[in-house]
Amino acid sequence: MKEKPRDLEVSGRKKLKPIHAGPRGSSCTPNEPKSIPEITLARNIHQMTVSDQPTSTSRKEHSQKAGKASSVKSAPLVKVPSVGGKLKNLNDIAALILYKRCKNIIIIAGAGISTASGIPDFRTPGTGLYDNLQQYNIPCPEAIFDIDYFTYNPKPFFSLVKELYPGNYQPNYIHYFVKMLHEKGLLLKMYTQNIDGLERKAGIPSEKLVEAHGTFSTASCHSCCKPFPAKIAQEAIMNDKIPRCKACSGIVKPDIVFFGEDLPKRFYRFSKDFVNADLVFIMGTSLEIEPFASIVDSARSYVPRLLLNRDLVGPFKRKPMRNTDVAELGDLIENIKRLVGILGWEEKMDELIRAHTHPVMNSEQPSTFQKENVGQSYQATVLKEVKSKGKTSRNVKPMNNWKIKSETQRTFNTTLAASLKTRETVTSSESSSSSDTESTCSSGY
């Protein structure tokens, strides 16, 4: 018995038409028209090879190329160091600052930061202060800052201290760099050995300063330790007199630290500062005088340290350097300028220095303070003239800010320009005269 065809139903229903495979396996019958858009589209899609279709791999490569192109345009100048990686140079230190990995910077500074201001340090052979004290007839150079020798013979110190008083010299690029760190909210503290007062003169707030070797801003009696007016003591010293305490007649000296004296109490709070530090700068110091020299090791072992100095000193010389230590030797000013350049702070540094050294006093556009003062003085002059003529002050209209007569404005501008010219002349004469005086010291002894 023959088997029934599979395409016929047993129930006797009509035989289904067999499905013929069209071109490339299309599902159309031979008699169906081939110009229908749907059929044409299906045929074209099926005929596409695998290589013609966009794969996931090609899309990924395309996105990677686009991302690479965009990253090249916005790539930073420096790359942030990997965590635990070795720091190599100033670029790595700058990256830590730019990427805000370091926000609490401590500065450890010595006399080397003030040499660019014309103040010699203490220990440089030939030019240091200790090599130029023969005129004072002291047993050894350090004796001039020894408290026992001062008690025995204070005259050598008072002869030298006239040149040590702040005022003859100006801050340099390094001091203003520290000021810039403060203005950017990055300066935690500055620990300085210097007594020249240039940090204060650069505008660094006193609460950010730890003057480990004292300051000229205060004075006290050597015998009873009673505070004494610093200005009165300075006037006596400048007049070749020895200031005396009114209470006990003891010798008064500026509150700078001598050999044999204890450092200020504020210095011994360094452990609270260094535990919060995430970057330490060591600049222009020999790290030979204790206890100041030991604070360089007070930061945590993983905290980066940057040595900007003429030579390797302290633990950077005695021990192998850590992975987080960077030493840039050579001219201190040049290295600081390199760092500022990498950070991209050149314009802001120039503005900061100009603001401190040459205050903006444009005769064509006076400041608001100048406008108000001159406007008030002009108004007062007009009121005085009106009253002298017997007129009531009601006829005088109050002045608004800088709305004064053009003649008065021109007079003010002329006077201001003349005063600026006079100031420049006085400043140049003072600078020429100060260059003739003997060079003074900063500190860091």
C-alpha positions as MATLAB code, in Angstrom:
seq = 'MKEKPRDLEVSGRKKLKPIHAGPRGSSCTPNEPKSIPEITLARNIHQMTVSDQPTSTSRKEHSQKAGKASSVKSAPLVKVPSVGGKLKNLNDIAALILYKRCKNIIIIAGAGISTASGIPDFRTPGTGLYDNLQQYNIPCPEAIFDIDYFTYNPKPFFSLVKELYPGNYQPNYIHYFVKMLHEKGLLLKMYTQNIDGLERKAGIPSEKLVEAHGTFSTASCHSCCKPFPAKIAQEAIMNDKIPRCKACSGIVKPDIVFFGEDLPKRFYRFSKDFVNADLVFIMGTSLEIEPFASIVDSARSYVPRLLLNRDLVGPFKRKPMRNTDVAELGDLIENIKRLVGILGWEEKMDELIRAHTHPVMNSEQPSTFQKENVGQSYQATVLKEVKSKGKTSRNVKPMNNWKIKSETQRTFNTTLAASLKTRETVTSSESSSSSDTESTCSSGY';
ca = [
       0.000    0.000    0.000;
       1.368    3.215   -1.078;
       1.921    5.912    1.512;
      -0.001    9.104    1.133;
       2.022   12.123    0.220;
       2.972   14.152    3.205;
       1.623   17.289    1.623;
      -1.938   15.824    1.488;
      -4.134   15.835    4.537;
      -5.864   12.558    5.531;
      -9.107   14.424    6.127;
      -9.498   15.030    2.380;
      -8.850   18.753    2.430;
      -7.330   20.423   -0.587;
      -3.739   19.772   -1.355;
      -1.444   22.584   -0.272;
       0.764   24.152   -2.893;
       4.390   23.243   -2.458;
       6.675   26.077   -1.479;
       9.426   26.654   -3.993;
      12.621   28.228   -2.919;
      13.183   31.474   -4.679;
      16.497   33.000   -5.387;
      18.812   32.681   -2.427;
      16.120   30.939   -0.458;
      13.469   33.634   -0.680;
      10.025   32.590    0.382;
       8.143   33.665   -2.753;
       6.447   31.329   -5.163;
       7.461   31.147   -8.827;
       4.263   32.875   -9.956;
       4.523   35.837   -7.515;
       5.749   39.093   -8.958;
       9.317   39.974   -8.051;
       8.898   43.731   -8.193;
       7.150   44.084   -4.842;
       9.244   46.422   -2.622;
       9.007   44.175    0.434;
      10.371   41.189   -1.470;
      13.179   43.235   -2.994;
      14.213   44.553    0.434;
      14.194   41.110    1.982;
      16.281   39.745   -0.890;
      18.845   42.546   -0.611;
      19.239   42.118    3.156;
      19.689   38.353    2.769;
      22.248   38.772    0.015;
      24.486   40.968    2.168;
      27.635   39.185    3.276;
      28.826   39.194    6.838;
      31.706   41.525    5.999;
      29.283   44.103    4.613;
      27.402   44.428    7.907;
      28.844   46.624   10.737;
      30.052   44.282   13.451;
      30.314   45.048   17.165;
      34.085   44.916   16.916;
      34.244   47.587   14.245;
      31.885   49.829   16.207;
      34.113   49.438   19.253;
      37.204   50.323   17.269;
      35.426   53.353   15.849;
      34.488   54.584   19.306;
      38.038   54.016   20.538;
      39.449   56.074   17.661;
      36.992   58.884   18.343;
      37.822   58.822   22.041;
      41.526   58.835   21.317;
      41.168   61.845   19.043;
      39.253   63.786   21.681;
      41.700   62.836   24.415;
      44.630   64.150   22.398;
      43.052   67.591   22.239;
      42.352   67.819   25.975;
      45.422   65.959   27.248;
      47.017   67.666   30.277;
      50.617   68.774   30.270;
      51.463   66.389   33.091;
      50.253   62.962   34.085;
      49.233   62.165   37.621;
      51.654   59.654   39.182;
      50.286   56.250   39.997;
      49.583   55.481   43.633;
      52.721   54.026   45.188;
      54.793   54.849   42.099;
      58.154   56.568   42.198;
      58.194   60.328   41.790;
      60.869   61.437   39.343;
      60.873   65.190   38.766;
      59.021   68.493   39.005;
      56.394   67.273   36.540;
      55.251   64.645   39.024;
      55.099   67.164   41.861;
      53.140   69.586   39.678;
      50.711   66.826   38.710;
      49.972   66.120   42.367;
      49.071   69.780   42.839;
      47.107   70.177   39.600;
      45.070   67.020   40.172;
      44.425   68.147   43.772;
      46.142   65.137   45.292;
      48.030   67.568   47.552;
      46.122   70.367   49.251;
      48.093   70.893   52.502;
      51.649   71.938   51.713;
      54.291   72.668   54.345;
      57.311   74.806   53.470;
      60.617   74.306   55.306;
      62.849   77.251   54.422;
      66.306   78.497   55.305;
      68.561   81.442   54.506;
      68.994   80.270   50.915;
      65.608   81.628   49.873;
      66.713   85.193   50.733;
      70.060   85.272   48.937;
      68.300   86.408   45.746;
      67.204   89.494   47.693;
      70.853   90.379   48.318;
      71.057   88.901   51.817;
      73.929   86.427   52.255;
      73.416   83.154   54.024;
      75.578   82.008   56.920;
      77.738   79.115   55.776;
      78.617   79.702   52.115;
      82.441   79.871   51.973;
      83.667   83.349   51.137;
      80.289   85.101   50.959;
      78.538   83.750   54.051;
      78.103   85.869   57.146;
      80.341   83.668   59.269;
      83.270   84.343   56.925;
      82.921   88.121   57.275;
      82.839   88.841   61.018;
      86.509   89.553   61.632;
      85.812   93.224   62.359;
      83.861   92.354   65.501;
      86.841   90.706   67.226;
      84.926   87.672   68.509;
      86.466   84.303   69.454;
      84.497   82.410   66.788;
      81.837   83.366   64.229;
      79.021   81.605   66.098;
      79.800   83.611   69.266;
      77.955   86.650   67.935;
      74.715   84.652   68.272;
      75.663   82.829   71.473;
      73.579   83.810   74.495;
      76.432   83.347   76.974;
      78.768   85.546   74.943;
      75.953   88.093   74.531;
      75.589   88.265   78.312;
      79.345   88.812   78.622;
      79.695   91.300   75.730;
      76.549   92.455   73.857;
      78.289   95.157   71.793;
      79.287   92.954   68.788;
      75.715   91.780   68.374;
      74.237   95.281   68.596;
      76.772   96.501   66.042;
      75.755   93.778   63.621;
      72.032   93.884   64.332;
      71.696   97.356   62.827;
      72.192   95.708   59.446;
      69.965   92.770   60.298;
      66.832   94.791   60.912;
      64.179   94.349   58.208;
      63.519   97.164   55.759;
      66.593   97.347   53.566;
      65.649   94.466   51.277;
      62.597   93.241   49.385;
      61.013   89.797   48.955;
      61.961   87.836   45.865;
      60.243   85.338   43.561;
      60.430   82.537   46.133;
      58.605   84.488   48.819;
      55.865   85.392   46.367;
      55.580   81.756   45.299;
      54.767   80.840   48.899;
      52.291   83.716   48.936;
      50.688   82.248   45.791;
      50.325   78.878   47.502;
      48.528   80.647   50.334;
      46.187   82.508   48.005;
      45.276   79.241   46.298;
      44.468   77.660   49.660;
      47.351   75.181   49.448;
      49.683   76.481   52.183;
      49.287   74.700   55.501;
      52.305   76.281   57.256;
      55.687   77.765   56.497;
      58.482   76.858   58.901;
      61.348   79.296   58.404;
      64.749   79.776   59.984;
      64.983   83.337   58.683;
      64.806   86.477   60.782;
      64.807   88.921   57.863;
      61.018   89.347   57.888;
      60.686   88.989   54.110;
      57.950   86.387   54.468;
      55.767   88.882   56.311;
      56.674   91.595   53.821;
      55.538   89.365   50.951;
      52.095   89.198   52.531;
      52.165   85.742   54.104;
      49.865   85.912   57.161;
      51.455   85.505   60.581;
      49.135   82.594   61.392;
      50.706   80.681   58.500;
      54.261   81.442   59.663;
      56.343   79.605   62.234;
      59.496   81.670   62.706;
      61.591   79.034   64.424;
      64.568   81.330   65.062;
      62.538   84.294   66.217;
      61.601   87.671   64.827;
      62.456   91.357   65.031;
      58.792   92.263   65.365;
      58.952   91.844   69.168;
      61.553   92.430   71.884;
      62.001   91.494   75.540;
      64.375   91.812   78.466;
      67.130   89.240   78.557;
      67.066   89.161   82.380;
      63.391   89.234   83.424;
      61.866   88.299   80.016;
      59.406   91.185   80.272;
      58.121   92.367   76.862;
      59.589   95.620   75.610;
      58.327   97.876   72.758;
      60.119   96.697   69.638;
      60.198  100.141   68.013;
      61.803  101.774   71.056;
      64.432   99.028   71.149;
      65.149   99.526   67.434;
      65.533  103.283   67.833;
      68.048  102.795   70.644;
      70.048  100.241   68.645;
      70.128  102.451   65.556;
      71.493  105.276   67.702;
      74.315  103.021   68.958;
      72.712  102.657   72.373;
      71.959   99.493   74.331;
      68.235   99.316   75.226;
      67.546   98.709   78.925;
      64.536   97.242   80.679;
      62.610   99.765   82.802;
      61.728   97.114   85.381;
      65.130   95.537   86.107;
      67.581   97.564   83.984;
      68.480   94.383   82.131;
      69.590   94.324   78.508;
      66.779   94.260   75.979;
      67.243   92.401   72.707;
      65.008   91.509   69.772;
      63.238   88.184   70.149;
      65.540   86.268   67.844;
      66.777   82.904   69.098;
      70.429   82.619   70.129;
      72.502   79.518   70.575;
      71.684   78.273   74.054;
      68.094   79.582   73.976;
      64.961   77.554   73.481;
      62.896   77.869   70.341;
      59.444   79.482   70.476;
      56.652   77.370   71.906;
      54.798   77.558   68.631;
      57.582   75.633   66.925;
      56.989   72.556   69.067;
      53.477   72.178   67.705;
      54.938   70.989   64.415;
      53.710   67.418   64.958;
      50.101   68.621   64.644;
      50.902   70.305   61.339;
      52.989   67.571   59.758;
      50.435   64.861   60.456;
      48.043   66.765   58.178;
      50.602   67.539   55.464;
      50.352   65.837   52.077;
      53.358   67.556   50.469;
      56.545   69.061   51.942;
      58.872   71.575   50.252;
      62.420   71.950   51.635;
      64.118   75.075   50.255;
      67.413   76.850   50.806;
      68.509   75.216   54.048;
      71.517   73.195   55.167;
      69.461   71.218   57.722;
      72.377   71.297   60.162;
      70.902   73.102   63.161;
      68.757   71.120   65.547;
      65.959   70.817   66.413;
      64.851   72.522   63.214;
      66.657   70.010   61.005;
      64.684   67.068   62.410;
      61.227   68.270   61.416;
      61.857   67.225   57.815;
      61.276   63.616   58.915;
      58.076   64.433   60.806;
      55.776   63.911   57.828;
      54.309   60.483   57.154;
      56.587   58.180   55.183;
      54.334   58.168   52.112;
      54.068   61.971   51.913;
      55.995   63.405   48.915;
      58.947   65.673   49.686;
      60.563   68.098   47.251;
      64.092   69.355   47.961;
      64.958   72.603   46.180;
      68.528   73.336   47.166;
      72.064   73.853   45.969;
      73.219   70.484   47.386;
      71.765   67.375   48.945;
      71.336   67.916   52.688;
      70.067   66.146   55.761;
      68.291   62.819   55.218;
      68.426   63.302   51.449;
      72.214   63.002   51.725;
      72.603   60.483   54.564;
      69.918   57.978   53.588;
      68.609   56.461   50.360;
      65.829   58.627   49.020;
      62.260   57.396   49.251;
      60.096   56.740   46.217;
      58.193   59.888   47.127;
      61.317   62.096   47.369;
      62.325   64.439   44.559;
      65.525   66.526   44.596;
      66.000   69.438   42.178;
      69.472   70.854   42.723;
      70.813   74.112   41.367;
      69.611   77.689   41.284;
      66.575   77.988   43.532;
      64.892   80.820   41.617;
      65.198   78.993   38.296;
      63.755   75.765   39.695;
      60.829   77.608   41.257;
      60.148   79.329   37.938;
      60.212   75.961   36.183;
      57.665   74.616   38.634;
      55.470   77.683   38.197;
      55.662   77.203   34.428;
      54.564   73.575   34.651;
      51.699   74.589   36.919;
      50.665   77.296   34.481;
      50.809   80.060   37.089;
      53.138   82.484   35.272;
      50.558   85.208   34.648;
      49.118   85.001   38.144;
      52.594   85.171   39.645;
      53.408   88.269   37.587;
      50.164   89.891   38.703;
      50.889   89.043   42.337;
      54.400   90.495   42.204;
      53.227   93.646   40.442;
      50.476   94.125   43.006;
      53.039   94.061   45.837;
      55.942   95.887   44.231;
      54.127   98.414   42.002;
      50.649   99.240   43.293;
      48.259  100.106   40.488;
      47.849  103.877   40.494;
      46.773  104.810   36.966;
      46.448  108.558   36.633;
      43.862  108.147   33.872;
      41.703  105.713   35.880;
      42.130  106.344   39.621;
      41.081  103.663   42.064;
      37.776  103.779   43.911;
      39.566  104.812   47.094;
      41.258  107.720   45.313;
      38.004  108.754   43.675;
      36.117  108.867   46.945;
      38.857  110.763   48.762;
      39.340  113.384   46.045;
      35.590  113.674   45.523;
      35.059  114.301   49.230;
      37.891  116.837   49.385;
      36.511  118.674   46.350;
      33.049  118.758   47.857;
      34.440  120.045   51.153;
      36.292  122.793   49.258;
      33.135  123.847   47.440;
      31.132  123.925   50.688;
      33.809  126.043   52.312;
      33.765  128.538   49.449;
      29.955  128.712   49.498;
      29.844  129.364   53.209;
      32.534  132.027   52.929;
      30.362  133.850   50.370;
      27.361  133.681   52.672;
      25.340  131.294   50.542;
      23.377  128.423   51.939;
      24.682  124.921   51.489;
      21.366  123.914   49.918;
      22.509  125.312   46.615;
      25.419  122.840   46.535;
      24.470  119.475   45.074;
      26.087  116.459   46.741;
      28.619  114.710   44.553;
      28.169  111.186   43.324;
      31.300  108.998   43.443;
      33.755  110.394   40.859;
      31.545  113.006   39.204;
      33.650  116.107   39.648;
      34.471  118.941   37.325;
      36.828  118.216   34.467;
      39.277  120.897   35.605;
      39.535  119.379   39.087;
      39.963  115.933   37.583;
      42.797  117.100   35.357;
      44.437  118.791   38.337;
      44.182  115.593   40.352;
      45.648  113.505   37.513;
      48.562  115.906   37.109;
      49.289  115.884   40.854;
      49.078  112.095   41.004;
      51.438  111.645   38.073;
      53.943  114.032   39.687;
      53.780  112.107   42.968;
      54.386  108.844   41.144;
      57.427  110.318   39.419;
      58.750  111.581   42.753;
      58.228  108.165   44.325;
      60.156  106.448   41.531;
      63.035  108.904   41.971;
      63.152  108.328   45.737;
      62.964  104.557   45.286;
      65.825  104.523   42.786;
      67.983  106.676   45.070;
      67.234  104.421   48.034;
      68.102  101.295   46.049;
      71.405  102.815   44.905;
      72.301  103.830   48.432;
      71.352  100.456   49.871;
      73.641   98.723   47.366;
      76.560  100.654   48.853;
      75.889   99.443   52.354;
      77.327   96.240   53.682;
      75.327   93.100   52.933;
      73.226   91.812   55.763;
      72.185   88.334   56.776;
      68.842   86.591   56.853;
      69.010   83.724   59.293;
      69.216   79.979   59.257;
      72.218   79.879   61.471;
];
